[in-house]
Coordinates of C-alpha atoms and ligand atoms in Angstrom, one line a residue:
X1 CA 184.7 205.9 203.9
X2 CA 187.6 203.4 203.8
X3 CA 187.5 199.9 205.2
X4 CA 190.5 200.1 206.9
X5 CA 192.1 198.4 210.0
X6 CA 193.1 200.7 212.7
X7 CA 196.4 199.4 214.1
X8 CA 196.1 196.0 212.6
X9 CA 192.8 196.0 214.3
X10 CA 189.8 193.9 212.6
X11 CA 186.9 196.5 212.0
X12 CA 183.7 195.8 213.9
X13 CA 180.3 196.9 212.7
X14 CA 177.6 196.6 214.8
X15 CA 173.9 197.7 215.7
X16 CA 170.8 196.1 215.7
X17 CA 169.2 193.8 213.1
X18 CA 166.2 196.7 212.2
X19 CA 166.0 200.1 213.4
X20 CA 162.2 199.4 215.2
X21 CA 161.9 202.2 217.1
X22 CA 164.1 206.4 217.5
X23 CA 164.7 205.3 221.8
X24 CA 165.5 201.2 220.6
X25 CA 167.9 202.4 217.9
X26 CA 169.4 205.5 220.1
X27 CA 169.7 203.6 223.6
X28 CA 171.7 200.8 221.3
X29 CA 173.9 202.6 219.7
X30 CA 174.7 205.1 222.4
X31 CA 175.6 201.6 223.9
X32 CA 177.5 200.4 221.4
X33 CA 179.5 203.8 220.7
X34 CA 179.9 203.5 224.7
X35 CA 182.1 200.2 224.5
X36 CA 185.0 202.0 222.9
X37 CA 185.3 198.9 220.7
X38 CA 182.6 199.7 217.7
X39 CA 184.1 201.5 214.5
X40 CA 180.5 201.3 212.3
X41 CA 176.6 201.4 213.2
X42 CA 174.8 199.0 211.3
X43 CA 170.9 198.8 211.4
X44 CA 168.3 197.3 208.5
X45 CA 165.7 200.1 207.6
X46 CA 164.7 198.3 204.6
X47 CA 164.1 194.3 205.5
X48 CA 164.2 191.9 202.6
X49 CA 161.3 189.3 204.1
X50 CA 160.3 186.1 202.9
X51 CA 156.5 186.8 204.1
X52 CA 154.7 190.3 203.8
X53 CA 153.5 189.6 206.6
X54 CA 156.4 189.9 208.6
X55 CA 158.0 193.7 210.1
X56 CA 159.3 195.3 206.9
X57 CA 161.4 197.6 208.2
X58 CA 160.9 201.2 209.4
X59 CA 161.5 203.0 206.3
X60 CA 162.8 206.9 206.2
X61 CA 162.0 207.5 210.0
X62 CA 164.9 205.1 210.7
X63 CA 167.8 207.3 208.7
X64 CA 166.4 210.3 210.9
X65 CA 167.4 208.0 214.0
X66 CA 170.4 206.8 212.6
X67 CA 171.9 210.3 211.5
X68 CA 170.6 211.2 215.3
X69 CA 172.9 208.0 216.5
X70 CA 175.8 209.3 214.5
X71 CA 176.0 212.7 215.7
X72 CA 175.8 211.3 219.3
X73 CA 178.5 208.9 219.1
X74 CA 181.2 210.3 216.2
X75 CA 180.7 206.7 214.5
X76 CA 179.9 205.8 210.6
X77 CA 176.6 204.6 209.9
X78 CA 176.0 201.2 207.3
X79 CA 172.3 200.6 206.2
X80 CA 171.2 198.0 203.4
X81 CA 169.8 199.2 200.1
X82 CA 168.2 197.0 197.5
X83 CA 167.1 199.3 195.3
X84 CA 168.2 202.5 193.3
X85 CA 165.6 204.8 195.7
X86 CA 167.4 203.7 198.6
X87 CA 170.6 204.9 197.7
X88 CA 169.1 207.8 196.9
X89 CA 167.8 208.2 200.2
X90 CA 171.3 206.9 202.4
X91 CA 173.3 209.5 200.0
X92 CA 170.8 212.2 200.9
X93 CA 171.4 211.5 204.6
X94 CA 174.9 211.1 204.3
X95 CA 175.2 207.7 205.0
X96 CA 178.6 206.4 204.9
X97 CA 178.4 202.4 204.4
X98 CA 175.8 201.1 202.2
X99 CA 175.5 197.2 202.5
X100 CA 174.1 194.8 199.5
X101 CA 172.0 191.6 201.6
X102 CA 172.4 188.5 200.3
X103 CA 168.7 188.3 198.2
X104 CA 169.7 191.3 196.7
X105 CA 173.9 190.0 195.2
X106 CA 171.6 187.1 193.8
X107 CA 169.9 189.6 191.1
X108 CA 172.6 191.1 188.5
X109 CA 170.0 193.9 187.5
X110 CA 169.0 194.6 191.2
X111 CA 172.7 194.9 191.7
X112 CA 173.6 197.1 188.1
X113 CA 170.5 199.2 189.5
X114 CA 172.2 199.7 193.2
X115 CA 175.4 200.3 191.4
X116 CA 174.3 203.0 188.6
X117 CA 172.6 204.8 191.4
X118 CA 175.8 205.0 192.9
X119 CA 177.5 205.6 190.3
X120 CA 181.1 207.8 191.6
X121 CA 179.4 208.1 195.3
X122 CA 182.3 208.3 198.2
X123 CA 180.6 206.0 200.1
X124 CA 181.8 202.5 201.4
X125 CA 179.8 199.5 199.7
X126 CA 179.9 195.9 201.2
X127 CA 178.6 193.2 199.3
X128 CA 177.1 190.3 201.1
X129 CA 177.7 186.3 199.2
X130 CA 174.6 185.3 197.7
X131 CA 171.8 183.0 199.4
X132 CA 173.3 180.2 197.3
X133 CA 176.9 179.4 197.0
X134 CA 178.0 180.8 193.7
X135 CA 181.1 182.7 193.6
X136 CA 180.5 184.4 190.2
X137 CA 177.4 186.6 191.5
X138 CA 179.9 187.7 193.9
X139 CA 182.2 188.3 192.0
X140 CA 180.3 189.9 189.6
X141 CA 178.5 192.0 192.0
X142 CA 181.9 193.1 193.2
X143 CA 182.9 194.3 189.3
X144 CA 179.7 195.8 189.1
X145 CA 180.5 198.4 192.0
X146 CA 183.9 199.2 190.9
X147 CA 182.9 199.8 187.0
X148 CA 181.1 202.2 188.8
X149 CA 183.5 203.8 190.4
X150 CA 183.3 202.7 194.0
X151 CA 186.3 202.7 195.1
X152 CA 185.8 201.7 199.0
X153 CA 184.2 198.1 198.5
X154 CA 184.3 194.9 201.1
X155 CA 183.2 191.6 201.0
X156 CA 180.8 190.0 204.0
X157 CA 180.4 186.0 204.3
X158 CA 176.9 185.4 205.5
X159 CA 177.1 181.8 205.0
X160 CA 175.1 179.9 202.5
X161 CA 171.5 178.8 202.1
X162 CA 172.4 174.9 201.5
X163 CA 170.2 171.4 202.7
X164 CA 173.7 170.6 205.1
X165 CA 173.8 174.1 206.8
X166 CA 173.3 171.6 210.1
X167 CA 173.6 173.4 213.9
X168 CA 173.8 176.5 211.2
X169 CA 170.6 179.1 209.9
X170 CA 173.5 179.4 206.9
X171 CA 176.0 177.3 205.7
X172 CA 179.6 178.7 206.5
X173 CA 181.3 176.6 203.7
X174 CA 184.4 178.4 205.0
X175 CA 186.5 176.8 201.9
X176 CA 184.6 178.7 199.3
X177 CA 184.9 182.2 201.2
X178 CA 188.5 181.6 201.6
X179 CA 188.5 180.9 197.6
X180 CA 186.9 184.0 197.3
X181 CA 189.0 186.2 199.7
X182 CA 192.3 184.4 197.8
X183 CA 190.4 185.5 194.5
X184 CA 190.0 189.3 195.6
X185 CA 193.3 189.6 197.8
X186 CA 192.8 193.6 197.7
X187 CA 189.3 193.8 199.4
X188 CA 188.4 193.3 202.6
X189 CA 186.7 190.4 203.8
X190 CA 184.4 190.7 207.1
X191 CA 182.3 187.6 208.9
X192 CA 178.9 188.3 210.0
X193 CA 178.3 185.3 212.3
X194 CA 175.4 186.7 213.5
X195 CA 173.7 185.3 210.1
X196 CA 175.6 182.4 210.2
X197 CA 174.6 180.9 212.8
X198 CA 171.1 182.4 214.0
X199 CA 171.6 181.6 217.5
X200 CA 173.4 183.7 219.6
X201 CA 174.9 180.8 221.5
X202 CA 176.9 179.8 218.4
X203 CA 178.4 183.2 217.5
X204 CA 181.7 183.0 219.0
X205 CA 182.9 179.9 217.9
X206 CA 182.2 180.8 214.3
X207 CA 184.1 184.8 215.1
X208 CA 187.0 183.3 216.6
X209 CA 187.3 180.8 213.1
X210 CA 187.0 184.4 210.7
X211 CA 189.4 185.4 213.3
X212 CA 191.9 182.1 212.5
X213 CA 191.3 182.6 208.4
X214 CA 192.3 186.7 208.9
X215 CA 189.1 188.0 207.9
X216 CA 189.1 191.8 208.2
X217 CA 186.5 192.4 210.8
X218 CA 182.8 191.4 211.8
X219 CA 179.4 192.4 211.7
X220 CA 177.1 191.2 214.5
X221 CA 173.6 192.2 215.3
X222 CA 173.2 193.5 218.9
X223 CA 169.6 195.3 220.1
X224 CA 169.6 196.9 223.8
X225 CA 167.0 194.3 224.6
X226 CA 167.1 190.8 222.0
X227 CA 164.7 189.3 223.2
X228 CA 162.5 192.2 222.6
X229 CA 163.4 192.3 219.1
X230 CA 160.8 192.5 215.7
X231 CA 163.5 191.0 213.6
X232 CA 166.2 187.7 214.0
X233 CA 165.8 188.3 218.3
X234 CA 167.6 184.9 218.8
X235 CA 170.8 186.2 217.2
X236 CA 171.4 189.3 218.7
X237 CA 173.5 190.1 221.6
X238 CA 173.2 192.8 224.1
X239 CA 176.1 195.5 223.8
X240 CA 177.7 193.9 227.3
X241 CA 177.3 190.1 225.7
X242 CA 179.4 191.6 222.5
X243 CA 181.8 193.3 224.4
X244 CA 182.4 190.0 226.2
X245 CA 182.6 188.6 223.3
X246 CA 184.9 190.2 221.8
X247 CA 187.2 190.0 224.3
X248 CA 187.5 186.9 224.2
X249 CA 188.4 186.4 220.8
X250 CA 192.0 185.4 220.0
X251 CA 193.3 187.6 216.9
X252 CA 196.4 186.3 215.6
X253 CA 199.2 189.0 214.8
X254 CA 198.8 189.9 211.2
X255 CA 202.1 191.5 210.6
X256 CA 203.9 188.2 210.6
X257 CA 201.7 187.4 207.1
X258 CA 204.9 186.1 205.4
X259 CA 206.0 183.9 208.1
X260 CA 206.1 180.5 206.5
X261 CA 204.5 179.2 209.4
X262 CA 201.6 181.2 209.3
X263 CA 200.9 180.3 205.9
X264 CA 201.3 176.8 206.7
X265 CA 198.5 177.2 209.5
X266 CA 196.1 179.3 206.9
X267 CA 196.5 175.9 204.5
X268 CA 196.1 173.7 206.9
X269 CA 192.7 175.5 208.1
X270 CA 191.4 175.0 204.4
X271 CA 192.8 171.6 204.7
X272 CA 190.7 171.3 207.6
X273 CA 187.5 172.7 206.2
X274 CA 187.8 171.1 202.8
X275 CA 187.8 167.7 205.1
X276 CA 184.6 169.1 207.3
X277 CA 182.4 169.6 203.6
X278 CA 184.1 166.1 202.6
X279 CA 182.8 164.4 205.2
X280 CA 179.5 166.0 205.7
X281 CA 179.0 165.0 201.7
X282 CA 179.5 161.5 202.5
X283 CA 177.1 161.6 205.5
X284 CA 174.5 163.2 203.2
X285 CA 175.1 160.5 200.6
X286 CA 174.9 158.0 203.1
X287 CA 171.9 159.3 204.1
X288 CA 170.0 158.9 200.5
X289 CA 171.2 155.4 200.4
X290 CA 169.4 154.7 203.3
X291 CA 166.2 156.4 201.9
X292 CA 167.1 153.8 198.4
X293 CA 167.2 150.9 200.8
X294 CA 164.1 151.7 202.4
X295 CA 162.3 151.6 199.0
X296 CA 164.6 148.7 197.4
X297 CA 163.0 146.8 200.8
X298 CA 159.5 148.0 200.2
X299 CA 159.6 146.5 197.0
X300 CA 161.4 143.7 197.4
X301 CA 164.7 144.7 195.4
X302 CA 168.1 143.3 196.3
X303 CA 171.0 145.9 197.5
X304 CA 173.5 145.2 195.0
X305 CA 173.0 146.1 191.3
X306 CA 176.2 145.5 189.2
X307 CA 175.4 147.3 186.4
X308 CA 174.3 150.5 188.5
X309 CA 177.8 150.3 190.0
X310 CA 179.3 149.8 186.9
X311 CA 177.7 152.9 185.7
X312 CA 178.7 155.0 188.3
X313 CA 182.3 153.7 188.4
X314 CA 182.6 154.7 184.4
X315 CA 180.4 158.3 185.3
X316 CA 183.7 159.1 188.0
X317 CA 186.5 157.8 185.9
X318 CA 185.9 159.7 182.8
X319 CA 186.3 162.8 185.1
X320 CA 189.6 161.6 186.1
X321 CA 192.0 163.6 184.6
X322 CA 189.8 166.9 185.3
X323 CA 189.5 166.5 188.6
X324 CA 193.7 165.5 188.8
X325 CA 193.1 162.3 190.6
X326 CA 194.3 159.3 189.5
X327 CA 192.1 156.3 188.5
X328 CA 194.1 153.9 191.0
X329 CA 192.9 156.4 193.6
X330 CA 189.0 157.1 192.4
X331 CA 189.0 152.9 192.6
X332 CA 189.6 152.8 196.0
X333 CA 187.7 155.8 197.4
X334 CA 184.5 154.7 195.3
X335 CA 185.2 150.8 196.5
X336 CA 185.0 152.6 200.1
X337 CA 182.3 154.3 199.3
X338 CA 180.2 151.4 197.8
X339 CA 181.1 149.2 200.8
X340 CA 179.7 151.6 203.6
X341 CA 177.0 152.5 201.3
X342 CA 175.7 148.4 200.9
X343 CA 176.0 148.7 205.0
X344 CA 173.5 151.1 205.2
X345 CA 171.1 149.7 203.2
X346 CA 171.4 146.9 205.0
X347 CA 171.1 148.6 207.7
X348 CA 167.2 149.8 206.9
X349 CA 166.7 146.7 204.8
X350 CA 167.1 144.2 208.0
X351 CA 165.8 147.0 210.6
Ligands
LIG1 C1 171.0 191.9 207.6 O1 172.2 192.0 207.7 O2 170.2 192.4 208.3 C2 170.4 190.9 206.6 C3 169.2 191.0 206.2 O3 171.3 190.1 206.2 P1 171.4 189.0 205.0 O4 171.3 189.8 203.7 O5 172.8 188.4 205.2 O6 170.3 188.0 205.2
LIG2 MN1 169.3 190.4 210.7

């Protein structure tokens, strides 16, 4: 199974969240395979869960299903595996796209397991980013698969458990999945939004933006009835709501990849990004001072502390030359800092 565009097409995977039920999981994807614009069934059999108590998945009766789905529409089918026995149960059925979740890239044995039980399997493996944004578990759990011989391997961005993720369930942090698609320029790179953002309301905004950063393809979550749904039901879309959806994505013309312009644009878009996170770091620091000037006024402390500031001055300048800024520079963005910083605490201290 190779992850490859059709006709400069982006590859879209989709199918609902869990396999619940054999008429849910059949009425679906007869749906999706329907549209004409679906190249791989995705559903969960296994789900990773914070609580037991939550639906765990449906187990082996879903692969029955999904091989049923397969046969009906001609299309691949991707299931996530998290352990060695489910491999050996999706290569038993013949499934063709295995998918690593994003608890799962966060253990390096989990992921040595996944991959020895692979081990030389023609199968297509994508590897979800970790909950946390660390690029080496990626990275590592990419080397993993092919030291074992996979040779048909993708990337997915699932955004980022962080404390900004914001109008988000995950964190895009679109500047460290574009570091990690420049890092692995060979292997395809697909957005699954439908993680991202958690709210189906938010999904096309953050498409069309893998769209603008030439990601591969996407994976979104659709159930013949969401709102019905035993697992993320505020996420999915029907089959109609991700056709419409996808028409209306704008997909810019990869063969011109060498077009100065073009790379200008894909630069300015990390520009852009890296601006986003700056910002949003500056709001969050903001937002601590206030929480110091609440308790500097509950105990009667003044705002300014010379030698605090002198410390944290010295703390940023001895990084200087790592960071490739120069010292004239860090003065005046830190003096910005500290001045908007005192006017919050004033802020809460005089409230
Ligand atoms: C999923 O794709 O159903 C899933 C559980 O995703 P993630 O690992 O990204 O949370
Ligand atoms: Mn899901």
């Amino acid at each position: 199974m190779k992850f490859a565009r059709k006709g400069g097409r982006p590859i879209i995977i989709s199918g609902p969240c869990s396999a619940e039920t054999r008429e849910q999981t059949l009425a679906t994807c007869k749906a999706l395979g329907e549209l004409g614009v679906v190249d791989i069934l995705r559903a969960g059999i296994w789900k990773p869960r914070t609580s037991p108590d939550s639906f765990q998945g449906v187990g082996l009766d879903g692969l029955e299903w999904l091989a049923e789905a397969r046969a009906m529409t001609g299309l691949p089918i991707a299931i996530e595996v998290a352990t060695a026995s489910h491999v050996e149960a999706a290569l038993r059925f013949g499934v063709d796209v295995l998918w690593i979740g994003a608890r799962t890239t966060v253990s390096p044995f989990a992921v040595q397991a996944i991959a020895d039980a692979l081990r030389g399997a023609d199968v297509g493996v994508m590897i979800k980013n970790p909950m946390h944004p660390d690029l080496e578990l990626w990275s590592g759990a990419l080397e993993r698969m092919s030291r074992a011989g996979i040779k048909n391997v993708a990337l997915i961005h699932r955004g980022f458990s962080t404390s900004s993720a914001g109008i988000y369930r995950n964190d895009p942090l679109w500047s460290l999945a574009i570091d990690m698609k420049l890092r692995h320029k060979d292997v395809p790179m697909f957005c699954d939004p439908s993680h991202i953002c958690g709210n189906r309301e938010l999904i096309q905004g953050v498409a069309q933006r893998s769209a603008d950063l030439n990601f591969d393809g996407l994976v979104l979550e659709s159930h013949i009835c969401p709102d019905k749904a035993w697992s993320d039901s505020r996420q999915q879309l029907t089959p109609d709501s991700l056709k419409a959806l996808l028409d209306s994505i704008v997909w810019r013309n990869e063969t011109c990849g060498d077009d100065p312009q073009i790379q200008l644009q894909d630069l300015r878009l990390r520009i852009d990004e890296l601006d986003n996170e700056l910002f949003n770091t500056l709001s969050l620091r903001m937002k601590v001072s206030e929480q110091i000037g609440e308790l500097k006024a509950l105990n009667g402390v003044t705002i300014l502390q010379a030698q605090r500031w002198d410390d944290i001055m010295h703390r940023v300048m001895s990084d200087a030359d790592r960071l490739g800024l120069s010292e004239e520079f860090l003065v005046k963005v830190l003096d910005a800092i500290h001045i908007e910083s005192i006017a919050h605490q004033n802020k809460v201290m005089n409230r």
